[in-house]
Amino acid sequence: MAMGRKHEKARLKVQERLNAMKDQALRNKLGQFPTPTPLACDIIRLALSLLPHEQGIRFLEPGFGTGAFYSALLQNVPKSRVEIATGYEIDAHYVEPNDRLWKDTGLHLRLADFTRAAPPDNETDKYNLVACNPPYVRHHHLGKSQKQELQAIISQKLKFQMNGLSGLYTYFLVLSQLWMSPGAVGAWLIPSEFMDVNYGRQVKKFLIQRVTLDRIHRFDPNEVQFEDALVSSAVVVFRNAPPSAEHRVEFSYGGTLNKPNVSTFVGLDQLYNTRKWTHLPHRTTKHNNEDNPNTLANLFTIKRGLATGCNSFFVLTAEQVQEHSLPERFLRPILPSPRELENNEILADADGEPAIPKRRYLLSCDLSKEQIQARYMSLWHYLEHGKQEGIHERYLCRHREPWYCQENRPPAPFLCTYMGRSSAKSESPFRFLLNHSRATAANVYLMLYPKPELATLLKSTPGLSTAIWKALSSVTKESLVGHGRTYGGGLHKLEPKELANIPAKVILRVLPEGTTLRSQHQLLLFAP
C-alpha cells in the first residue's frame, strides 16, 4: 500500500503534464476528465466492500487514462491480493508514460478501443472488479457507423438494445458485463443525466433487469466533481448477478460517497415506475403528470424557440442591418438573450416591435439565390460572405432548402427561459415572460402557445394574459426543477415536454368562473 501511495504521487505529475499537452476543447470532445484521487479511493473502497474479504482480485479498468482507479486499488489492498490487472486505453498519448509509471506493478495495459476488444471466452479469465470513469462523449460526436457497430455488438452478444442517442459512456458500462465473472462488482463514475433523459431508459432497464444494482450516489450539482467539466456526476455500483424480487437499491445524494447528505432504499418495483431517478432520494414529491390531463399540456402547445444554425450570422443588431443594407422584408424582430432583458414583460411599440433597448432582427429568406442576386444585391453579398465563412455547411443550414431560410416560429404571448441558475436576484432558475410584441424567439426560450379554447378566452377577457403570466411566474422552484434536469454547477434545464407536465392548477384558478375550461377541471382547483 505504501507502494500505491508512491505511485499516486508520480501519477498525478504525469496527469498534470499530459493535460497541459492538450487544450481543454480537445479533451472535452474526447470526454477525458481525470478522476480526483479522493473520489477514486472512495469508489474503490465501496466496491471492495461488496467482494468477499481476502478474495483474490482480478481487476479491469476499461478507460484507463493514467490509472486513477488502479492507483486507488493499490493504495487500499496489498499488491499480493491483485491476481491480475488490465487496462484499456485508446489514446496513444497515454501509453508511453503509463508504461514507465506502472512497469513494476504487473499491469497489462492494452492500447486498444475497449468497445471493440474481445472479452475473455472462459469464465475463469474474466474479472471480478471493474472500475471506470468512461469517456463522456455525446452521441453527436460518434459517427453513424460507430453507433451502429456498438448497437450491433450489444444486440448480438448481450441480446440487449441500446438507444441510438446514447453517449459513449453507456456502451462502456453495458459492454462491461461481458468481461465480468459471476458476482463481479462494477463501479462506475458517470454523468447523472442518464437518470432523466430518454436514452437513459435502456441504461436503467439494464441496471434493473440484467444486474443487481446496489447503489447510486448522485453528487450535488453545485459541487462539480471535475474541475474542467460542468457535468453532474453519479457513482453507479452493481454486481453481475440477477436481482432478487425483493432487492432494494440504495440511492444517496450530496456530500461524499461515505457521508451523503441523504440516503434511502428503493425497491425495484418503485424504480420500474419512476420516470426520473434524480428525484431519488432528496425529492419526495411524486410527478405522475404524464398521464394527467390537468397539466400545462392541456392549455398550451409548448415548443422550443427556433434554432438558426448560427446566431452570429442570422441574428443581427439594427446597426448590422444598416451596415449591410439588408432588405426589411426579410427581417423580423426576435428577442435577444434573456440576460439582455431587464424586465419579464415585453411591451411593444406602434409597429409591434419589442420596446427594448437592444433590438435584434432575424434574417430569413425563401427566394432562390438567383432571385436574390437579381433583385437584392446587398443581401446576395451578405449571403456570399456567409458561404465563404462556411455557414451554409453547418449542420442545420445544410439540412435546409434554401440554407438561409428559417423555420416558422410565430411570436408566442408567453415564454419561459430554457435554462438557468438560481441567483441572488431570483431563487428560481427559470423566468416566465409576457410578450406583447410580434418578436419570435430563439431556442434559449420555450414558447407557450395557448390552445384554441384558451386563445379565444384571452382575446375576450381583458387582463387575463397578465393574470396567467403572474400565475406561471408563481410556479415553485421545486416544481420546475423537479420536472426538469440538473447539470453540473447548478445549471437547470427544461425541455418542452417537461414544462408541459407542470400541473395547471395555478392557471385554472385565474380563469373566469363559469368558463368551460375552468368548469372542466373544477375538482382540481380544490385538490390538496
Short mmCIF file of C-alpha atoms in Angstrom, two decimals:
data_model
loop_
_atom_site.label_atom_id
_atom_site.label_comp_id
_atom_site.label_asym_id
_atom_site.label_seq_id
_atom_site.Cartn_x
_atom_site.Cartn_y
_atom_site.Cartn_z
CA MET A 1 0.00 0.00 0.00
CA ALA A 2 2.95 2.29 0.57
CA MET A 3 3.96 1.47 -2.99
CA GLY A 4 0.50 2.59 -4.07
CA ARG A 5 0.89 6.00 -2.44
CA LYS A 6 4.28 6.43 -4.11
CA HIS A 7 2.79 5.61 -7.50
CA GLU A 8 -0.10 8.00 -6.90
CA LYS A 9 2.25 10.96 -6.43
CA ALA A 10 4.01 10.06 -9.67
CA ARG A 11 0.70 9.51 -11.45
CA LEU A 12 -0.58 12.96 -10.56
CA LYS A 13 2.56 14.54 -12.01
CA VAL A 14 2.11 12.55 -15.21
CA GLN A 15 -1.56 13.53 -15.36
CA GLU A 16 -0.74 17.21 -14.97
CA ARG A 17 1.88 17.06 -17.71
CA LEU A 18 -0.38 15.19 -20.13
CA ASN A 19 -3.28 17.60 -19.52
CA ALA A 20 -1.04 20.54 -20.35
CA MET A 21 -0.23 18.98 -23.71
CA LYS A 22 -3.88 19.07 -24.85
CA ASP A 23 -6.18 22.04 -24.96
CA GLN A 24 -9.42 22.00 -23.00
CA ALA A 25 -11.66 21.85 -26.10
CA LEU A 26 -9.98 18.68 -27.39
CA ARG A 27 -10.17 16.93 -24.03
CA ASN A 28 -13.85 17.87 -23.77
CA LYS A 29 -14.52 16.41 -27.22
CA LEU A 30 -12.72 13.18 -26.29
CA GLY A 31 -14.54 13.07 -22.95
CA GLN A 32 -11.29 12.94 -20.96
CA PHE A 33 -11.93 14.16 -17.41
CA PRO A 34 -9.43 12.83 -14.83
CA THR A 35 -10.90 11.33 -11.68
CA PRO A 36 -9.93 13.15 -8.45
CA THR A 37 -7.81 10.95 -6.17
CA PRO A 38 -10.07 11.05 -3.07
CA LEU A 39 -13.10 10.13 -5.17
CA ALA A 40 -11.32 7.24 -6.89
CA CYS A 41 -10.33 5.88 -3.47
CA ASP A 42 -13.89 6.22 -2.12
CA ILE A 43 -15.28 4.33 -5.12
CA ILE A 44 -12.72 1.54 -4.87
CA ARG A 45 -13.36 1.12 -1.14
CA LEU A 46 -17.10 0.87 -1.78
CA ALA A 47 -16.56 -1.74 -4.50
CA LEU A 48 -14.18 -3.75 -2.30
CA SER A 49 -16.79 -3.86 0.47
CA LEU A 50 -19.03 -5.89 -1.86
CA LEU A 51 -16.39 -8.54 -2.56
CA PRO A 52 -15.65 -11.44 -0.19
CA HIS A 53 -12.92 -10.45 2.25
CA GLU A 54 -9.44 -11.52 1.12
CA GLN A 55 -10.74 -12.81 -2.24
CA GLY A 56 -8.10 -12.51 -4.93
CA ILE A 57 -8.78 -9.54 -7.20
CA ARG A 58 -8.93 -9.69 -10.97
CA PHE A 59 -9.09 -6.00 -11.87
CA LEU A 60 -10.16 -4.28 -15.10
CA GLU A 61 -10.14 -0.54 -15.86
CA PRO A 62 -11.67 -0.14 -19.35
CA GLY A 63 -10.95 3.61 -19.78
CA PHE A 64 -7.52 3.69 -18.16
CA GLY A 65 -6.22 7.21 -18.73
CA THR A 66 -3.37 7.34 -16.19
CA GLY A 67 -4.98 4.69 -13.98
CA ALA A 68 -6.75 6.59 -11.22
CA PHE A 69 -8.72 3.52 -10.10
CA TYR A 70 -5.77 1.14 -10.42
CA SER A 71 -3.75 3.52 -8.28
CA ALA A 72 -6.61 3.68 -5.75
CA LEU A 73 -6.72 -0.12 -5.67
CA LEU A 74 -3.01 -0.37 -4.88
CA GLN A 75 -3.47 2.16 -2.09
CA ASN A 76 -6.20 0.07 -0.46
CA VAL A 77 -5.14 -3.56 -0.84
CA PRO A 78 -1.77 -5.32 -0.68
CA LYS A 79 -0.26 -5.98 -4.10
CA SER A 80 -0.28 -9.71 -3.32
CA ARG A 81 -4.09 -9.71 -3.40
CA VAL A 82 -4.17 -8.48 -7.03
CA GLU A 83 -4.02 -11.57 -9.22
CA ILE A 84 -4.22 -9.67 -12.49
CA ALA A 85 -4.80 -6.04 -13.52
CA THR A 86 -5.70 -4.98 -17.05
CA GLY A 87 -6.28 -1.56 -18.51
CA TYR A 88 -7.59 -0.42 -21.89
CA GLU A 89 -6.66 2.96 -23.31
CA ILE A 90 -7.39 4.15 -26.84
CA ASP A 91 -5.25 7.31 -26.72
CA ALA A 92 -1.59 6.61 -27.59
CA HIS A 93 -0.81 9.90 -25.85
CA TYR A 94 -1.05 7.99 -22.53
CA VAL A 95 0.73 4.74 -23.30
CA GLU A 96 4.45 5.53 -23.01
CA PRO A 97 4.07 7.49 -19.72
CA ASN A 98 1.91 4.69 -18.32
CA ASP A 99 4.45 2.03 -19.30
CA ARG A 100 7.10 3.83 -17.28
CA LEU A 101 4.77 4.60 -14.39
CA TRP A 102 3.35 1.11 -13.86
CA LYS A 103 6.10 -1.18 -15.23
CA ASP A 104 6.93 -2.69 -11.82
CA THR A 105 3.32 -3.48 -10.84
CA GLY A 106 2.45 -6.19 -13.34
CA LEU A 107 -0.23 -4.13 -15.10
CA HIS A 108 -1.31 -5.34 -18.55
CA LEU A 109 -2.06 -2.15 -20.48
CA ARG A 110 -3.68 -2.52 -23.90
CA LEU A 111 -3.57 0.27 -26.49
CA ALA A 112 -7.00 -0.51 -27.95
CA ASP A 113 -10.64 0.52 -28.07
CA PHE A 114 -12.35 -1.31 -25.20
CA THR A 115 -15.71 -1.30 -27.01
CA ARG A 116 -14.17 -3.32 -29.86
CA ALA A 117 -11.94 -5.60 -27.81
CA ALA A 118 -12.86 -9.27 -27.45
CA PRO A 119 -13.83 -10.28 -23.90
CA PRO A 120 -12.38 -13.49 -22.40
CA ASP A 121 -14.04 -16.70 -23.54
CA ASN A 122 -13.53 -18.57 -20.27
CA GLU A 123 -15.28 -17.53 -17.08
CA THR A 124 -12.08 -18.12 -15.13
CA ASP A 125 -10.30 -15.47 -17.22
CA LYS A 126 -12.89 -12.79 -16.52
CA TYR A 127 -12.68 -10.06 -13.92
CA ASN A 128 -14.33 -9.72 -10.51
CA LEU A 129 -13.73 -5.97 -10.11
CA VAL A 130 -14.33 -3.42 -12.87
CA ALA A 131 -13.89 0.27 -12.11
CA CYS A 132 -14.06 3.04 -14.65
CA ASN A 133 -14.60 6.71 -15.41
CA PRO A 134 -15.50 6.15 -19.09
CA PRO A 135 -15.13 8.83 -21.77
CA TYR A 136 -18.06 11.23 -21.67
CA VAL A 137 -18.59 11.55 -25.42
CA ARG A 138 -22.06 12.64 -26.51
CA HIS A 139 -23.80 10.74 -29.30
CA HIS A 140 -23.38 13.52 -31.86
CA HIS A 141 -19.60 13.16 -31.59
CA LEU A 142 -19.94 9.48 -32.54
CA GLY A 143 -20.08 8.61 -36.22
CA LYS A 144 -23.17 6.89 -37.58
CA SER A 145 -21.23 3.72 -38.40
CA GLN A 146 -19.65 3.69 -34.92
CA LYS A 147 -23.06 3.91 -33.24
CA GLN A 148 -24.46 1.18 -35.45
CA GLU A 149 -21.46 -1.03 -34.70
CA LEU A 150 -21.79 -0.53 -30.95
CA GLN A 151 -25.50 -1.25 -31.02
CA ALA A 152 -24.93 -4.37 -33.10
CA ILE A 153 -22.26 -5.71 -30.70
CA ILE A 154 -24.54 -5.30 -27.69
CA SER A 155 -27.53 -6.73 -29.54
CA GLN A 156 -25.56 -9.75 -30.72
CA LYS A 157 -23.59 -10.54 -27.58
CA LEU A 158 -25.96 -9.41 -24.83
CA LYS A 159 -29.33 -9.61 -26.64
CA PHE A 160 -29.98 -6.06 -25.48
CA GLN A 161 -30.98 -2.97 -27.45
CA MET A 162 -29.43 0.46 -26.92
CA ASN A 163 -30.99 3.81 -27.79
CA GLY A 164 -29.34 5.50 -30.79
CA LEU A 165 -28.87 8.72 -28.81
CA SER A 166 -26.78 7.03 -26.11
CA GLY A 167 -23.44 8.56 -25.20
CA LEU A 168 -20.25 6.51 -25.41
CA TYR A 169 -20.06 6.06 -21.63
CA THR A 170 -23.27 3.99 -21.62
CA TYR A 171 -21.81 1.50 -24.11
CA PHE A 172 -18.76 1.08 -21.86
CA LEU A 173 -20.99 0.34 -18.88
CA VAL A 174 -23.25 -2.19 -20.62
CA LEU A 175 -20.43 -3.95 -22.52
CA SER A 176 -18.51 -4.45 -19.28
CA GLN A 177 -20.89 -7.26 -18.32
CA LEU A 178 -19.23 -9.44 -20.97
CA TRP A 179 -15.96 -9.13 -19.06
CA MET A 180 -17.34 -9.79 -15.57
CA SER A 181 -17.32 -13.12 -13.76
CA PRO A 182 -20.48 -14.18 -11.86
CA GLY A 183 -20.92 -11.95 -8.81
CA ALA A 184 -18.28 -9.49 -10.00
CA VAL A 185 -18.58 -5.86 -8.91
CA GLY A 186 -18.74 -2.95 -11.32
CA ALA A 187 -18.12 0.60 -10.06
CA TRP A 188 -18.69 3.47 -12.46
CA LEU A 189 -18.29 7.24 -12.30
CA ILE A 190 -20.61 8.57 -14.99
CA PRO A 191 -22.75 11.62 -15.81
CA SER A 192 -26.04 11.53 -13.93
CA GLU A 193 -28.07 12.64 -16.96
CA PHE A 194 -28.91 9.00 -17.86
CA MET A 195 -31.25 9.07 -14.85
CA ASP A 196 -33.60 11.52 -16.58
CA VAL A 197 -33.17 11.56 -20.37
CA ASN A 198 -34.91 9.32 -22.89
CA TYR A 199 -31.83 7.37 -23.96
CA GLY A 200 -31.23 6.57 -20.30
CA ARG A 201 -34.33 4.37 -20.18
CA GLN A 202 -32.38 1.48 -21.70
CA VAL A 203 -29.48 2.02 -19.31
CA LYS A 204 -31.90 1.93 -16.37
CA LYS A 205 -33.52 -1.18 -17.79
CA PHE A 206 -30.10 -2.82 -17.89
CA LEU A 207 -29.38 -1.84 -14.30
CA ILE A 208 -32.75 -3.11 -13.06
CA GLN A 209 -33.09 -6.32 -15.06
CA ARG A 210 -29.65 -7.55 -16.10
CA VAL A 211 -27.58 -6.97 -12.97
CA THR A 212 -28.09 -6.36 -9.26
CA LEU A 213 -27.90 -2.61 -8.79
CA ASP A 214 -26.56 -1.95 -5.30
CA ARG A 215 -26.18 1.79 -5.12
CA ILE A 216 -26.39 5.07 -6.99
CA HIS A 217 -24.89 8.14 -5.39
CA ARG A 218 -25.59 11.46 -7.07
CA PHE A 219 -23.38 14.40 -6.21
CA ASP A 220 -24.84 17.82 -5.59
CA PRO A 221 -24.72 19.63 -8.97
CA ASN A 222 -23.34 22.68 -7.19
CA GLU A 223 -20.34 20.61 -6.13
CA VAL A 224 -18.84 19.67 -9.50
CA GLN A 225 -16.50 16.69 -9.20
CA PHE A 226 -14.31 17.64 -12.15
CA GLU A 227 -12.51 20.97 -12.26
CA ASP A 228 -12.61 21.03 -16.07
CA ALA A 229 -16.14 19.78 -16.80
CA LEU A 230 -19.56 21.14 -15.97
CA VAL A 231 -21.20 17.76 -15.61
CA SER A 232 -23.27 16.43 -12.74
CA SER A 233 -21.80 13.09 -11.71
CA ALA A 234 -23.07 9.85 -10.23
CA VAL A 235 -21.42 6.73 -8.89
CA VAL A 236 -23.16 3.54 -10.02
CA VAL A 237 -22.26 0.25 -8.37
CA PHE A 238 -23.70 -3.13 -9.35
CA ARG A 239 -22.96 -6.84 -9.16
CA ASN A 240 -23.05 -9.22 -12.10
CA ALA A 241 -25.94 -11.31 -10.82
CA PRO A 242 -29.70 -11.42 -11.47
CA PRO A 243 -31.60 -9.30 -8.94
CA SER A 244 -33.96 -10.88 -6.46
CA ALA A 245 -37.58 -9.72 -6.47
CA GLU A 246 -37.28 -8.13 -3.03
CA HIS A 247 -33.94 -6.40 -3.72
CA ARG A 248 -33.69 -2.75 -2.69
CA VAL A 249 -31.29 -0.20 -4.15
CA GLU A 250 -29.58 2.48 -2.08
CA PHE A 251 -29.97 5.98 -3.52
CA SER A 252 -27.89 8.71 -1.91
CA TYR A 253 -27.38 12.37 -2.67
CA GLY A 254 -24.97 15.17 -1.83
CA GLY A 255 -21.98 15.22 0.45
CA THR A 256 -19.50 12.43 -0.20
CA LEU A 257 -19.85 8.78 -1.09
CA ASN A 258 -19.04 7.84 2.52
CA LYS A 259 -21.10 10.61 4.12
CA PRO A 260 -24.02 11.54 1.86
CA ASN A 261 -26.43 14.27 2.90
CA VAL A 262 -29.39 11.93 2.47
CA SER A 263 -29.88 8.27 1.67
CA THR A 264 -32.76 5.86 1.22
CA PHE A 265 -33.51 2.39 -0.13
CA VAL A 266 -35.87 1.90 -3.06
CA GLY A 267 -37.49 -1.33 -4.22
CA LEU A 268 -37.24 -2.47 -7.83
CA ASP A 269 -41.00 -2.14 -8.31
CA GLN A 270 -40.80 1.56 -7.46
CA LEU A 271 -37.82 2.03 -9.78
CA TYR A 272 -39.78 0.49 -12.66
CA ASN A 273 -42.45 3.13 -12.16
CA THR A 274 -40.16 6.13 -11.55
CA ARG A 275 -39.50 8.06 -14.72
CA LYS A 276 -36.79 10.32 -13.33
CA TRP A 277 -34.33 8.79 -10.92
CA THR A 278 -32.86 12.16 -9.91
CA HIS A 279 -35.99 12.55 -7.77
CA LEU A 280 -34.45 9.88 -5.55
CA PRO A 281 -33.87 10.29 -2.69
CA HIS A 282 -33.94 14.00 -1.86
CA ARG A 283 -37.17 14.90 -3.60
CA THR A 284 -40.27 13.27 -2.21
CA THR A 285 -42.81 14.93 -4.48
CA LYS A 286 -44.29 12.48 -6.91
CA HIS A 287 -44.56 13.56 -10.52
CA ASN A 288 -47.00 11.36 -12.34
CA ASN A 289 -48.33 14.03 -14.66
CA GLU A 290 -47.58 12.28 -17.95
CA ASP A 291 -50.96 10.63 -17.77
CA ASN A 292 -52.67 13.57 -16.04
CA PRO A 293 -54.70 15.87 -18.33
CA ASN A 294 -54.60 18.65 -15.75
CA THR A 295 -51.18 19.93 -16.80
CA LEU A 296 -49.91 22.82 -18.87
CA ALA A 297 -50.05 20.49 -21.87
CA ASN A 298 -53.84 20.75 -21.62
CA LEU A 299 -53.70 24.52 -22.09
CA PHE A 300 -50.62 25.21 -24.20
CA THR A 301 -48.69 23.87 -27.14
CA ILE A 302 -45.11 24.27 -25.96
CA LYS A 303 -42.24 24.44 -28.43
CA ARG A 304 -38.58 25.23 -28.22
CA GLY A 305 -37.62 28.52 -29.88
CA LEU A 306 -36.13 28.31 -33.35
CA ALA A 307 -32.54 27.18 -33.94
CA THR A 308 -30.90 29.35 -36.59
CA GLY A 309 -27.77 27.29 -37.13
CA CYS A 310 -25.60 30.35 -36.50
CA ASN A 311 -26.97 33.18 -34.38
CA SER A 312 -23.98 35.43 -35.07
CA PHE A 313 -24.88 35.39 -38.79
CA PHE A 314 -28.68 35.23 -38.77
CA VAL A 315 -29.49 37.36 -35.71
CA LEU A 316 -28.44 40.97 -36.25
CA THR A 317 -28.50 44.27 -34.43
CA ALA A 318 -30.07 47.35 -36.04
CA GLU A 319 -26.55 48.63 -36.71
CA GLN A 320 -25.58 45.44 -38.55
CA VAL A 321 -28.77 45.60 -40.63
CA GLN A 322 -27.89 49.13 -41.65
CA GLU A 323 -24.23 48.32 -42.28
CA HIS A 324 -25.11 45.54 -44.74
CA SER A 325 -28.17 47.32 -46.21
CA LEU A 326 -30.33 44.26 -45.69
CA PRO A 327 -33.93 44.44 -47.06
CA GLU A 328 -36.56 44.93 -44.40
CA ARG A 329 -38.90 42.35 -45.93
CA PHE A 330 -36.50 39.53 -44.93
CA LEU A 331 -36.11 40.68 -41.34
CA ARG A 332 -38.39 40.09 -38.38
CA PRO A 333 -37.89 41.00 -34.74
CA ILE A 334 -36.50 38.34 -32.44
CA LEU A 335 -35.96 38.59 -28.70
CA PRO A 336 -32.36 38.85 -27.50
CA SER A 337 -30.80 36.57 -24.91
CA PRO A 338 -32.65 36.56 -21.56
CA ARG A 339 -29.65 38.15 -19.86
CA GLU A 340 -30.23 41.26 -22.02
CA LEU A 341 -33.84 41.61 -20.87
CA GLU A 342 -34.19 43.53 -17.64
CA ASN A 343 -37.98 43.11 -17.47
CA ASN A 344 -40.08 40.00 -17.84
CA GLU A 345 -42.90 41.89 -19.54
CA ILE A 346 -42.05 42.75 -23.15
CA LEU A 347 -44.02 45.80 -24.27
CA ALA A 348 -44.41 46.73 -27.93
CA ASP A 349 -44.16 49.95 -29.94
CA ALA A 350 -46.67 51.07 -32.56
CA ASP A 351 -45.16 48.68 -35.13
CA GLY A 352 -45.33 45.70 -32.80
CA GLU A 353 -41.59 45.61 -32.24
CA PRO A 354 -40.39 44.94 -28.69
CA ALA A 355 -39.83 48.17 -26.76
CA ILE A 356 -36.39 47.22 -25.51
CA PRO A 357 -33.00 48.94 -25.79
CA LYS A 358 -31.14 46.19 -27.68
CA ARG A 359 -33.36 45.05 -30.52
CA ARG A 360 -32.46 42.08 -32.69
CA TYR A 361 -33.64 41.01 -36.14
CA LEU A 362 -33.83 37.53 -37.63
CA LEU A 363 -32.72 37.12 -41.23
CA SER A 364 -34.77 34.63 -43.24
CA CYS A 365 -35.46 34.44 -46.97
CA ASP A 366 -37.19 31.79 -49.08
CA LEU A 367 -36.13 33.14 -52.51
CA SER A 368 -33.64 31.29 -54.66
CA LYS A 369 -30.10 32.62 -54.86
CA GLU A 370 -30.73 33.64 -58.49
CA GLN A 371 -33.75 35.69 -57.49
CA ILE A 372 -31.80 37.30 -54.66
CA GLN A 373 -28.90 38.18 -56.94
CA ALA A 374 -31.25 39.73 -59.48
CA ARG A 375 -33.31 41.80 -57.00
CA TYR A 376 -31.40 42.23 -53.73
CA MET A 377 -27.69 42.57 -54.41
CA SER A 378 -26.82 43.66 -50.85
CA LEU A 379 -28.47 40.54 -49.41
CA TRP A 380 -26.72 38.39 -52.03
CA HIS A 381 -23.35 39.82 -50.99
CA TYR A 382 -24.11 39.12 -47.33
CA LEU A 383 -25.07 35.51 -48.07
CA GLU A 384 -21.97 35.03 -50.20
CA HIS A 385 -19.89 36.26 -47.29
CA GLY A 386 -21.64 33.66 -45.12
CA LYS A 387 -20.73 30.92 -47.62
CA GLN A 388 -17.10 31.99 -47.51
CA GLU A 389 -17.26 31.55 -43.74
CA GLY A 390 -18.76 28.07 -44.18
CA ILE A 391 -22.12 28.96 -42.61
CA HIS A 392 -24.02 27.03 -45.31
CA GLU A 393 -22.14 23.85 -44.35
CA ARG A 394 -23.21 23.89 -40.71
CA TYR A 395 -25.47 21.05 -39.65
CA LEU A 396 -28.82 22.87 -39.52
CA CYS A 397 -28.07 25.05 -42.54
CA ARG A 398 -27.14 22.22 -44.86
CA HIS A 399 -30.39 20.44 -43.96
CA ARG A 400 -32.49 23.45 -45.01
CA GLU A 401 -33.57 24.44 -48.51
CA PRO A 402 -32.50 27.11 -49.07
CA TRP A 403 -29.91 27.16 -46.30
CA TYR A 404 -30.76 30.75 -45.31
CA CYS A 405 -34.49 30.16 -44.79
CA GLN A 406 -35.53 29.75 -41.14
CA GLU A 407 -38.30 27.54 -39.80
CA ASN A 408 -41.54 29.28 -38.91
CA ARG A 409 -41.88 30.21 -35.23
CA PRO A 410 -44.70 32.74 -34.73
CA PRO A 411 -44.46 35.03 -31.71
CA ALA A 412 -45.78 33.47 -28.50
CA PRO A 413 -47.56 35.51 -25.79
CA PHE A 414 -45.83 33.52 -23.03
CA LEU A 415 -42.25 32.35 -22.85
CA CYS A 416 -40.05 30.51 -20.40
CA THR A 417 -36.28 30.52 -20.34
CA TYR A 418 -34.88 27.15 -21.36
CA MET A 419 -32.03 27.03 -18.85
CA GLY A 420 -30.70 28.94 -15.89
CA ARG A 421 -29.21 29.01 -12.43
CA SER A 422 -30.57 30.35 -9.18
CA SER A 423 -29.12 33.74 -8.35
CA ALA A 424 -29.21 36.45 -5.72
CA LYS A 425 -31.88 38.26 -7.76
CA SER A 426 -34.10 35.20 -8.24
CA GLU A 427 -34.28 31.91 -6.39
CA SER A 428 -35.89 30.19 -9.38
CA PRO A 429 -33.54 29.39 -12.26
CA PHE A 430 -36.36 29.94 -14.79
CA ARG A 431 -38.13 33.13 -15.88
CA PHE A 432 -41.59 33.43 -17.44
CA LEU A 433 -42.08 36.33 -19.85
CA LEU A 434 -45.21 38.05 -21.13
CA ASN A 435 -44.67 39.05 -24.74
CA HIS A 436 -46.90 41.82 -26.18
CA SER A 437 -44.71 42.20 -29.28
CA ARG A 438 -44.52 40.38 -32.59
CA ALA A 439 -40.98 39.18 -31.85
CA THR A 440 -40.23 35.49 -32.21
CA ALA A 441 -37.63 33.76 -30.02
CA ALA A 442 -34.54 31.61 -30.41
CA ASN A 443 -34.02 28.23 -28.78
CA VAL A 444 -32.88 29.72 -25.47
CA TYR A 445 -36.62 30.10 -24.80
CA LEU A 446 -39.61 27.79 -24.58
CA MET A 447 -42.62 29.25 -26.37
CA LEU A 448 -46.10 28.68 -24.90
CA TYR A 449 -48.87 28.93 -27.48
CA PRO A 450 -52.39 28.90 -25.96
CA LYS A 451 -54.60 26.15 -27.34
CA PRO A 452 -57.75 27.29 -29.20
CA GLU A 453 -60.12 27.39 -26.23
CA LEU A 454 -57.69 29.36 -24.08
CA ALA A 455 -56.70 31.60 -27.02
CA THR A 456 -60.35 32.54 -27.52
CA LEU A 457 -60.71 33.29 -23.83
CA LEU A 458 -57.60 35.50 -23.87
CA LYS A 459 -59.00 37.59 -26.72
CA SER A 460 -62.29 38.21 -24.94
CA THR A 461 -61.02 38.78 -21.40
CA PRO A 462 -59.02 41.96 -20.71
CA GLY A 463 -56.17 41.45 -18.26
CA LEU A 464 -56.25 37.66 -18.46
CA SER A 465 -52.84 37.49 -20.16
CA THR A 466 -51.26 39.32 -17.26
CA ALA A 467 -53.03 37.09 -14.72
CA ILE A 468 -51.84 33.94 -16.48
CA TRP A 469 -48.30 35.29 -16.72
CA LYS A 470 -48.27 36.02 -12.99
CA ALA A 471 -49.70 32.57 -12.29
CA LEU A 472 -46.95 30.93 -14.37
CA SER A 473 -44.36 33.00 -12.53
CA SER A 474 -45.71 31.68 -9.22
CA VAL A 475 -44.87 28.05 -10.05
CA THR A 476 -42.42 26.98 -7.38
CA LYS A 477 -38.74 26.42 -7.97
CA GLU A 478 -39.15 22.88 -6.60
CA SER A 479 -41.78 22.02 -9.20
CA LEU A 480 -39.82 23.48 -12.12
CA VAL A 481 -36.51 21.93 -11.12
CA GLY A 482 -38.20 18.65 -10.22
CA HIS A 483 -39.71 18.30 -13.68
CA GLY A 484 -36.53 19.36 -15.47
CA ARG A 485 -32.98 18.16 -15.35
CA THR A 486 -29.92 19.37 -13.46
CA TYR A 487 -26.32 19.59 -14.63
CA GLY A 488 -23.01 20.44 -13.01
CA GLY A 489 -22.52 23.85 -11.46
CA GLY A 490 -26.21 24.11 -10.56
CA LEU A 491 -27.37 24.53 -14.18
CA HIS A 492 -31.04 23.59 -14.70
CA LYS A 493 -32.82 22.89 -17.99
CA LEU A 494 -36.45 22.40 -19.02
CA GLU A 495 -37.47 20.71 -22.25
CA PRO A 496 -40.91 21.41 -23.77
CA LYS A 497 -42.38 18.09 -22.62
CA GLU A 498 -41.04 18.64 -19.12
CA LEU A 499 -42.61 22.09 -18.84
CA ALA A 500 -45.83 20.64 -20.28
CA ASN A 501 -46.00 18.22 -17.32
CA ILE A 502 -46.26 21.03 -14.76
CA PRO A 503 -49.69 20.98 -13.02
CA ALA A 504 -52.11 23.55 -14.45
CA LYS A 505 -53.83 24.39 -11.16
CA VAL A 506 -52.21 27.84 -10.87
CA ILE A 507 -53.57 28.78 -14.32
CA LEU A 508 -57.04 27.35 -13.84
CA ARG A 509 -57.52 29.38 -10.68
CA VAL A 510 -57.20 32.70 -12.56
CA LEU A 511 -59.63 31.78 -15.34
CA PRO A 512 -63.04 33.49 -15.15
CA GLU A 513 -65.65 31.49 -13.26
CA GLY A 514 -68.23 29.88 -15.48
CA THR A 515 -65.87 29.38 -18.43
CA THR A 516 -65.73 25.92 -19.93
CA LEU A 517 -62.06 25.40 -19.19
CA ARG A 518 -62.48 26.20 -15.52
CA SER A 519 -65.59 24.09 -15.07
CA GLN A 520 -63.96 21.10 -16.78
CA HIS A 521 -61.34 21.00 -14.03
CA GLN A 522 -63.29 22.35 -11.08
CA LEU A 523 -62.35 19.42 -8.86
CA LEU A 524 -58.67 20.01 -9.47
CA LEU A 525 -58.88 23.52 -8.05
CA PHE A 526 -59.75 22.20 -4.62
CA ALA A 527 -57.40 19.23 -4.66
CA PRO A 528 -54.70 19.30 -1.97
#
